[in-house]
Short mmCIF file of C-alpha atoms in Angstrom, two decimals:
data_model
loop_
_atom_site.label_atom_id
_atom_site.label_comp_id
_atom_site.label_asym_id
_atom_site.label_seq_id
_atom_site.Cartn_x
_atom_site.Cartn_y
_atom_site.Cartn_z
CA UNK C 561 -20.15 -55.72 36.00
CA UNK C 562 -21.24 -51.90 36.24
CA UNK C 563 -18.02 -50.87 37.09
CA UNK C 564 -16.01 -52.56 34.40
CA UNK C 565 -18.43 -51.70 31.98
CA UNK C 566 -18.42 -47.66 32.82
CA UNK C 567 -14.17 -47.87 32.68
CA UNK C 568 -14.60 -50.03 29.08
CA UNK C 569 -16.73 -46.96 28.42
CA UNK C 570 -14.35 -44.30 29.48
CA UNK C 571 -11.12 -46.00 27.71
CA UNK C 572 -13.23 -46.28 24.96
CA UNK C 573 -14.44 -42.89 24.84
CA UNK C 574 -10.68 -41.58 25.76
CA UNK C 575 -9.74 -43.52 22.71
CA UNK C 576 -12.15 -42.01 20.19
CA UNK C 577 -11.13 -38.76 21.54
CA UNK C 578 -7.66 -38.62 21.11
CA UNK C 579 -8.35 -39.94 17.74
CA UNK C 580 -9.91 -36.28 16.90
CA UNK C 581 -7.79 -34.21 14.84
CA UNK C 582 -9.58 -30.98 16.66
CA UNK C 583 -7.67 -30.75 19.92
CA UNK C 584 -5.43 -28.67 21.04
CA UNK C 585 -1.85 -29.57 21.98
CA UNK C 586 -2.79 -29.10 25.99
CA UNK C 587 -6.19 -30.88 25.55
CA UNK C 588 -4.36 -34.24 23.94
CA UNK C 589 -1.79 -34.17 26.50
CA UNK C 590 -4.62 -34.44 29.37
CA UNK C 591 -6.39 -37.00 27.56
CA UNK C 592 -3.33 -38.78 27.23
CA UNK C 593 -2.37 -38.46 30.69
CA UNK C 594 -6.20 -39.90 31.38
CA UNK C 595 -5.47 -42.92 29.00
CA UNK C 596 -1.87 -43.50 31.03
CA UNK C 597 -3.87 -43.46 34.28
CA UNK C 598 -6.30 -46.02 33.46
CA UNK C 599 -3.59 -48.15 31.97
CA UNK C 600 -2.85 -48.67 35.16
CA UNK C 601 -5.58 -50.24 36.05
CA UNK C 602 -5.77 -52.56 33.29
CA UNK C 603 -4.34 -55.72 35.28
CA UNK C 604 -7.01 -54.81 37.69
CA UNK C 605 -9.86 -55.58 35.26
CA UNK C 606 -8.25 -58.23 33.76
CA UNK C 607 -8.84 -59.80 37.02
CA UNK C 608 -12.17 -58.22 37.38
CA UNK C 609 -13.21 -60.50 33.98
CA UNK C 610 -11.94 -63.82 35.00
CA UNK C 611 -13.57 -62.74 38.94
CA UNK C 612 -16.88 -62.15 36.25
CA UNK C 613 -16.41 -64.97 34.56
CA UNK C 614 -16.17 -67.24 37.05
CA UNK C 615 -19.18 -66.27 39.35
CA UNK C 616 -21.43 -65.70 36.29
CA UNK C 617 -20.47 -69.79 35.16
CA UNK C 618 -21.36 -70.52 38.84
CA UNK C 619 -24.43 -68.92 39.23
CA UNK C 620 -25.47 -70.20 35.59
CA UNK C 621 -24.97 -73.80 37.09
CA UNK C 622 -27.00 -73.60 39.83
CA UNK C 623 -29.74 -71.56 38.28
CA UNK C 624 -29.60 -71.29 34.36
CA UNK C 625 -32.32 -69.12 33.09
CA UNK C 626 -32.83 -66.81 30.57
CA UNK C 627 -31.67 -63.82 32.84
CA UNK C 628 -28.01 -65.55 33.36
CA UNK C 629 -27.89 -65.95 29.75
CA UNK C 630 -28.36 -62.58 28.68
CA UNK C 631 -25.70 -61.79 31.37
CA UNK C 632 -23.27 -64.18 30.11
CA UNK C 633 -23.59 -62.34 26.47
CA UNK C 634 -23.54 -58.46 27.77
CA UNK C 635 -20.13 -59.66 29.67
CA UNK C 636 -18.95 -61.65 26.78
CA UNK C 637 -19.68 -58.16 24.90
CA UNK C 638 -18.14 -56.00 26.98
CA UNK C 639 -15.04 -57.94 27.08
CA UNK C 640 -14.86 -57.95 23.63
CA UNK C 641 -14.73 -54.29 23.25
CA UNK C 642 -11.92 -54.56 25.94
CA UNK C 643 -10.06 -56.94 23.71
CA UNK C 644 -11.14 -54.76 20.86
CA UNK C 645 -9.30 -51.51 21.94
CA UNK C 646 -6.28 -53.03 23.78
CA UNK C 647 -4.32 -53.15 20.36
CA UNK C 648 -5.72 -49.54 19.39
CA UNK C 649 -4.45 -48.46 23.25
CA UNK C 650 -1.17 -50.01 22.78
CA UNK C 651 -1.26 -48.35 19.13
CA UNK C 652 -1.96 -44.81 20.58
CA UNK C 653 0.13 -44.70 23.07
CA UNK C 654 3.25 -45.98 20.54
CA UNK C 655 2.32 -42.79 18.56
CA UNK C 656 1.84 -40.58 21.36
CA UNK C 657 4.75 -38.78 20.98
CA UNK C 658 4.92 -37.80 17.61
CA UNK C 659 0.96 -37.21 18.04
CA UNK C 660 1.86 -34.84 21.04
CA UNK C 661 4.04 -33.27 18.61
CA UNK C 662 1.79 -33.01 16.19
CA UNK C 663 -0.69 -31.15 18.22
CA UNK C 664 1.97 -28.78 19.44
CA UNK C 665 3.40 -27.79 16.37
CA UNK C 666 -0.20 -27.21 14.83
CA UNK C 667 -1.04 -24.94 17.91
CA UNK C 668 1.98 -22.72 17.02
CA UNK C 669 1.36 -23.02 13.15
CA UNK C 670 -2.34 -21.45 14.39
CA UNK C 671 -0.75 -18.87 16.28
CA UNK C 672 1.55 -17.84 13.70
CA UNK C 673 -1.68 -18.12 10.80
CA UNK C 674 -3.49 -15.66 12.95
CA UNK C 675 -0.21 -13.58 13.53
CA UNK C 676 -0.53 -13.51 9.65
CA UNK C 677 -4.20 -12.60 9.43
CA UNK C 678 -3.95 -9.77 11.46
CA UNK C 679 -1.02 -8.34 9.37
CA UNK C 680 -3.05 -9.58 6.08
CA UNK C 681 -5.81 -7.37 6.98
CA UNK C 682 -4.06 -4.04 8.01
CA UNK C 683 -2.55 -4.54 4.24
CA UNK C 684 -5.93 -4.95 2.95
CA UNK C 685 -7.17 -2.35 5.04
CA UNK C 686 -4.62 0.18 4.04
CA UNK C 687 -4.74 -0.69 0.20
CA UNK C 688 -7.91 0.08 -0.05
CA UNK C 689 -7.69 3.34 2.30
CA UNK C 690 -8.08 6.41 0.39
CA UNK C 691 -4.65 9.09 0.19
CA UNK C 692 -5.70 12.72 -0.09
CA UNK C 693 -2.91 14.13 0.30
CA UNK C 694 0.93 13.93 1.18
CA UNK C 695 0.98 13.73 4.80
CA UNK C 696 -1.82 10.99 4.27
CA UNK C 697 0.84 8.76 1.89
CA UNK C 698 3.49 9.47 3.98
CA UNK C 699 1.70 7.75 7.17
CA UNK C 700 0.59 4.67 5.01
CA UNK C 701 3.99 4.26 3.64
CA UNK C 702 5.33 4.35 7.00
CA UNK C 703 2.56 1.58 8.39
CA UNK C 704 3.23 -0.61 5.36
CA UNK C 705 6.80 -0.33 6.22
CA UNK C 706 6.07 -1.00 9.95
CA UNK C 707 4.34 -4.12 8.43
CA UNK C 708 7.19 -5.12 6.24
CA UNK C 709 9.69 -5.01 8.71
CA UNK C 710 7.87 -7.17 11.34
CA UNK C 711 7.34 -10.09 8.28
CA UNK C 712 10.98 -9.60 7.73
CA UNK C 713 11.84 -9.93 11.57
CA UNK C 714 9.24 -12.92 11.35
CA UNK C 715 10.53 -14.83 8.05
CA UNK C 716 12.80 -16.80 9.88
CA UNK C 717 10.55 -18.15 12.22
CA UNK C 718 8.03 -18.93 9.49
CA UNK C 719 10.52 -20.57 7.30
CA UNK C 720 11.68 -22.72 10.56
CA UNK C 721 8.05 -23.82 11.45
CA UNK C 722 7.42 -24.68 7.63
CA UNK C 723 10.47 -27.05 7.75
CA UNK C 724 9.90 -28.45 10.87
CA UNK C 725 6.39 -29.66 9.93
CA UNK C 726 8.36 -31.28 6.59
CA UNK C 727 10.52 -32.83 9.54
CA UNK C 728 7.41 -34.51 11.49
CA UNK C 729 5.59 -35.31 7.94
CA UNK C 730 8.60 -38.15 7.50
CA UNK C 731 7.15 -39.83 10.75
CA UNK C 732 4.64 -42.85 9.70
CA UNK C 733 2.46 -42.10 12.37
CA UNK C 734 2.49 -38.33 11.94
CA UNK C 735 -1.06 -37.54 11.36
CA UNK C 736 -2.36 -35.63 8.11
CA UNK C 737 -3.20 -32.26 9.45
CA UNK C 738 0.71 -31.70 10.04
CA UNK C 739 0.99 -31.48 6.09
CA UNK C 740 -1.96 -29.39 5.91
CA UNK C 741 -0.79 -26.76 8.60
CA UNK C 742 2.55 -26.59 7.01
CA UNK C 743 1.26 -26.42 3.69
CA UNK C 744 -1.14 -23.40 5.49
CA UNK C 745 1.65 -21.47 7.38
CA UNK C 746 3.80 -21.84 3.72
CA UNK C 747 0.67 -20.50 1.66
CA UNK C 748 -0.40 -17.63 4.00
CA UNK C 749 3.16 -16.51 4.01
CA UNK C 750 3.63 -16.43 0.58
CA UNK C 751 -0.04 -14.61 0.47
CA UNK C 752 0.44 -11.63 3.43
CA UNK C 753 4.54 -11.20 1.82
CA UNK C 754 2.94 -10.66 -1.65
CA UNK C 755 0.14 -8.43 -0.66
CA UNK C 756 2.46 -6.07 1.89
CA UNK C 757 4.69 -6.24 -1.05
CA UNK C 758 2.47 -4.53 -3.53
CA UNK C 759 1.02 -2.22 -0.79
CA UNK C 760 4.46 -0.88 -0.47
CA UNK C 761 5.42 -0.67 -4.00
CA UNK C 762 2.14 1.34 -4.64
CA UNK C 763 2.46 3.81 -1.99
CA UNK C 764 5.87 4.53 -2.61
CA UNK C 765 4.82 5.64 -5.82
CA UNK C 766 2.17 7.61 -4.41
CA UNK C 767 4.43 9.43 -2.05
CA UNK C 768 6.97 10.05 -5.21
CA UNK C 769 3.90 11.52 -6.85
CA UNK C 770 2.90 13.52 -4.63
CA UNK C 771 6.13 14.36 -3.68
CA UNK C 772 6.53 15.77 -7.09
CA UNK C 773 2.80 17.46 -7.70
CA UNK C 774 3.64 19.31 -4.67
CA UNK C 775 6.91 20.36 -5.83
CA UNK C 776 5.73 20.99 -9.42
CA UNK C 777 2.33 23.03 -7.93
CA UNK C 778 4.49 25.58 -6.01
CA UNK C 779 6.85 25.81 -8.63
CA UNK C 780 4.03 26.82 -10.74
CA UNK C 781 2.39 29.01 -8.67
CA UNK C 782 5.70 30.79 -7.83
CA UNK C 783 5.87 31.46 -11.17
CA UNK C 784 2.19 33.14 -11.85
CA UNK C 785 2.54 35.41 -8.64
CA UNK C 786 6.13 36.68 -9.94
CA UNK C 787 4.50 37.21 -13.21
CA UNK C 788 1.08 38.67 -12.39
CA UNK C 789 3.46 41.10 -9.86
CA UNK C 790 5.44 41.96 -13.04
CA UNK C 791 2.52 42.46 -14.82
CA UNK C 792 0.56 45.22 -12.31
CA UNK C 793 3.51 47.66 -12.57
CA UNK C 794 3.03 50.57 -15.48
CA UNK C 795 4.72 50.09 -18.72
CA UNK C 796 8.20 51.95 -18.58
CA UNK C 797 7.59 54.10 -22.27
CA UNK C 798 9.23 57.52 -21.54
CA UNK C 799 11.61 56.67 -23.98
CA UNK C 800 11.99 54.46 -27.10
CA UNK C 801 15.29 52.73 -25.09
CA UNK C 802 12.82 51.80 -22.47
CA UNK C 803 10.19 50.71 -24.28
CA UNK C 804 12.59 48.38 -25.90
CA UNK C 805 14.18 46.99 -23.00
CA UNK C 806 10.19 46.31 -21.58
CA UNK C 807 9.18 44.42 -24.63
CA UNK C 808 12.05 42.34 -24.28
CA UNK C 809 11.25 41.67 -20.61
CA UNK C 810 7.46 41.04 -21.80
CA UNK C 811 8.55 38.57 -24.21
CA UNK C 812 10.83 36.31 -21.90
CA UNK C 813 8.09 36.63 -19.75
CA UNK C 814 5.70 35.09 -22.53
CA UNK C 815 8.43 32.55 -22.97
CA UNK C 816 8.10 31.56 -19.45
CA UNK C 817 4.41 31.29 -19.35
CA UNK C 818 4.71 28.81 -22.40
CA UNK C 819 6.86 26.62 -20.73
CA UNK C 820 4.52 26.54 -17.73
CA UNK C 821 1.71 25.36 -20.30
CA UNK C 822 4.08 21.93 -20.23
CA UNK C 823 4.72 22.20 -16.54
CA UNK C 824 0.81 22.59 -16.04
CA UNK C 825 -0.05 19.08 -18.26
CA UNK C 826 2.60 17.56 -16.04
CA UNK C 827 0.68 18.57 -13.11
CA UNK C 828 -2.98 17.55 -14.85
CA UNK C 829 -1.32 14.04 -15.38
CA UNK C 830 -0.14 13.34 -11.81
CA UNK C 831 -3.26 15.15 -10.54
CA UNK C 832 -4.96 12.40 -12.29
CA UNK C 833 -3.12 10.02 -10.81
CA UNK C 834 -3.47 10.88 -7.95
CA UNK C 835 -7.19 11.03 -7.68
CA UNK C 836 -7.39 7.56 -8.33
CA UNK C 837 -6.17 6.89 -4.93
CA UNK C 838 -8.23 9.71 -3.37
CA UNK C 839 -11.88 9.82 -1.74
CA UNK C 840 -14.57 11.21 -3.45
CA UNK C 841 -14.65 14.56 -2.36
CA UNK C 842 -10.70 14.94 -2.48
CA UNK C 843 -11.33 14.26 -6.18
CA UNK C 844 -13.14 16.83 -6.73
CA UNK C 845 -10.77 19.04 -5.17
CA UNK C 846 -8.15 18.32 -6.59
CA UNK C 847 -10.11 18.65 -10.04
CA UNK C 848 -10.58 21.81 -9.26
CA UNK C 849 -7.22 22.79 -8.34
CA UNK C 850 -6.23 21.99 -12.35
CA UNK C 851 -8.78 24.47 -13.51
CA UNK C 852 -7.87 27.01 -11.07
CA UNK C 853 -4.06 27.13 -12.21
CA UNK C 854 -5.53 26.75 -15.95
CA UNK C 855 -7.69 29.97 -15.39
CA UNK C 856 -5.02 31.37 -13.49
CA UNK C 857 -2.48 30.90 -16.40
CA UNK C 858 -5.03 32.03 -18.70
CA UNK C 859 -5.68 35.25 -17.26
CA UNK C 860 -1.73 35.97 -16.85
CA UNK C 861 -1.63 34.63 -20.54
CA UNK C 862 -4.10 37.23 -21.63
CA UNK C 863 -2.91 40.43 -19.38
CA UNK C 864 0.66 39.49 -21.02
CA UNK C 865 -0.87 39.95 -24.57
CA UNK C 866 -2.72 42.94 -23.55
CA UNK C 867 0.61 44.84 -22.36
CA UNK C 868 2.49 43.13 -25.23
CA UNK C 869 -0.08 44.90 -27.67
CA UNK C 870 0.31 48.39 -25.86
CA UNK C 871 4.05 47.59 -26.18
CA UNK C 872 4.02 47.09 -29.68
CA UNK C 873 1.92 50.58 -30.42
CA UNK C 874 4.10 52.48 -27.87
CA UNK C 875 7.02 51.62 -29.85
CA UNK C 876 5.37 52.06 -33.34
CA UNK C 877 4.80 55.65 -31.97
CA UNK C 878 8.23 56.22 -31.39
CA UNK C 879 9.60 54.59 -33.96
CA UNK C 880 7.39 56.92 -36.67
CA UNK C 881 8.31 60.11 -34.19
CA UNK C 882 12.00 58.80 -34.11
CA UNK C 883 11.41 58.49 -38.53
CA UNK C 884 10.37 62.14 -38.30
CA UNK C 885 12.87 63.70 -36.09
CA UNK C 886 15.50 61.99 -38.35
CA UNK C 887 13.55 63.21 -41.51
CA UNK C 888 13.72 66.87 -40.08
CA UNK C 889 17.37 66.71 -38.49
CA UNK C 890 18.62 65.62 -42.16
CA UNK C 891 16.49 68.74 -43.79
CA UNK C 892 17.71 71.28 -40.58
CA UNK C 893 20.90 70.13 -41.54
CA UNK C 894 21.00 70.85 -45.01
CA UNK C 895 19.24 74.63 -44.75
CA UNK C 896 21.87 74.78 -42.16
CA UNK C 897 24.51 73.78 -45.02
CA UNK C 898 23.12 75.81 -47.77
CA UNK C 899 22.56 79.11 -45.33
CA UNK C 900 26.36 78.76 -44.10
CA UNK C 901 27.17 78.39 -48.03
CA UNK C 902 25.35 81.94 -48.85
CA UNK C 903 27.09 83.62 -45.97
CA UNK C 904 30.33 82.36 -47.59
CA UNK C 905 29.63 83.24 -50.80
CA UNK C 906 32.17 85.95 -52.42
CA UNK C 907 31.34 85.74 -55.91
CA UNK C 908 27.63 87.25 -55.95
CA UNK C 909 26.12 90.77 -55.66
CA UNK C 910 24.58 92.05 -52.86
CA UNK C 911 21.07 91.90 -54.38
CA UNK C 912 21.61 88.06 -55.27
CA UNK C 913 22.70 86.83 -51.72
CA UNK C 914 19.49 89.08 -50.84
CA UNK C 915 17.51 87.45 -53.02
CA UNK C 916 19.00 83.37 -52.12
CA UNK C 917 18.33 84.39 -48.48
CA UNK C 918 14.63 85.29 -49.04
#
């Protein structure tokens, strides 16, 4: 009676554990295999209950007591629980394949889901790493592309698991978790695709951006050192030609500096920009690299005005000595004229051409 009881007990408990939906594909498949084994012996304890039966009506006929009684019910009980499970045996075992499938396809959804996880994070990771500069963009873009590629290598796979858990789901004994891994993989697919997606997006415009501050800052600062070079040589004012020809010079040059004024708020905008994606302290760098070029173009600005003022009295002097030379040319001329008419003069006494000399 012990012994049939303990295997009653182990089928039993062999039932109620493949019945768990938290096993893993190898772990039902050894159960199983435990549940086929003891199958086996079911004819044997068959037997083993009418063997029971038979000695326990015996023995209650020669001595019936309370003690044979209580027998007679525990092995009436424990064949009932034997009679119990038989369908539910024959049951699992019916399903066992589809079951076995079941298991097998939600270990390799798992796999995949933590595949995904791992790639989810790094995205999360990196969006939320900060860029200070270009070098730092251009390694994140090149991770999230990394990234990118392996979902696209992956997507097949993915979409292939998703439809083959729509496949099992059409199976009346497929259990329920099967729609809920699929429906799993599908979401967390959808989720890591969309995040990677936006990661990319958004660091590709950071690269462009700082792609182009860079470009526009040494642009800029090309600019101020050609200018503040022009601007430590001497005026050229030896002559009223010269002088010319440097105020023209000064004033493309002030033409130039105005145009960086636009090129500067083009580089305030995308220095903005970019210290949204920055740390803390990169912020404040790059803060201050705005008011350095500002000062810097201010104090080009300001020189140029200076020289542009000296320029402007340089060539008021020569245009008032040029005014005067003229003034004095047209008067030498015209002594010149009237002295050459005296010499020619026939008509007049000696004492008059004297006198118009004088």
């Amino acid at each position: 009676l012990s012994d049939v009881n303990s295997w009653v007990l182990k089928v039993d408990k062999l039932m109620k554990d493949l019945d768990q939906e938290n096993l893993s594909g190898d772990a039902y498949k050894e159960k199983l295999a435990d549940l086929q084994r003891e199958m086996l012996n079911m004819s044997k304890y068959q037997n083993a209950f009418k063997w029971l039966e038979e000695s326990l009506g015996e023995l209650t006929d020669q001595a019936p007591n309370a003690d044979t009684k209580r027998e007679r019910e525990q092995l009436q009980e424990i064949y009932s629980r034997f009679l119990d499970f038989k369908p539910n045996m024959d049951s699992t075992l019916q399903k066992s394949s589809i079951v076995s499938k079941a298991y097998e396809y939600r270990d390799n959804v798992d796999k995949k889901l933590s595949w995904l996880d791992a790639v989810y994070k790094l995205a999360v990771e990196q969006r939320d790493r900060d860029v200070d500069s270009l070098q730092d963009a251009i390694v994140c873009l090149d991770e999230i592309e990394t990234l990118s590629d392996k979902l696209e290598i992956e997507k097949a796979n993915i979409q292939e698991e998703v439809e083959a858990g729509k496949h099992l789901q059409r199976d009346r004994n497929a259990p329920a978790f099967i729609q809920q891994s699929a429906a799993e993989l599908d979401r967390k697919w959808k989720d890591t695709n969309e995040v990677v997606k936006a990661r990319h997006e958004r660091i590709r415009d950071q690269v462009t951006d700082w792609e182009r501050y860079e470009s526009e800052k040494a642009a800029f600062l090309v600019h101020m050192k050609k200018a503040e070079e022009e601007l430590e040589h001497p005026l050229a004012v030896l002559s009223q030609g010269s002088a010319e020809k440097e105020l023209l010079s000064k004033k493309e040059l002030q033409t130039t500096l105005s145009n960086l004024q636009g090129n500067l708020m083009q580089i305030a905008r995308l220095n903005a920009t970019l210290a949204e994606g920055a740390g803390q302290v990169h912020q404040e760098q790059l803060k201050g690299e705005v008011v350095d070029f500002e000062n810097k173009l201010d104090d080009v600005s300001q020189h140029l005005e200076a020289k542009l003022v000296e320029l402007k009295a340089a060539l008021d002097n020569w245009n008032e000595y040029s005014g005067r030379l003229f003034n004095f040319s047209d008067w030498l001329t015209a002594e010149e004229t009237r002295l050459n008419e005296i010499y020619e003069s026939k008509n007049i006494t000696p004492e008059i051409h004297f006198q118009e000399l004088q």
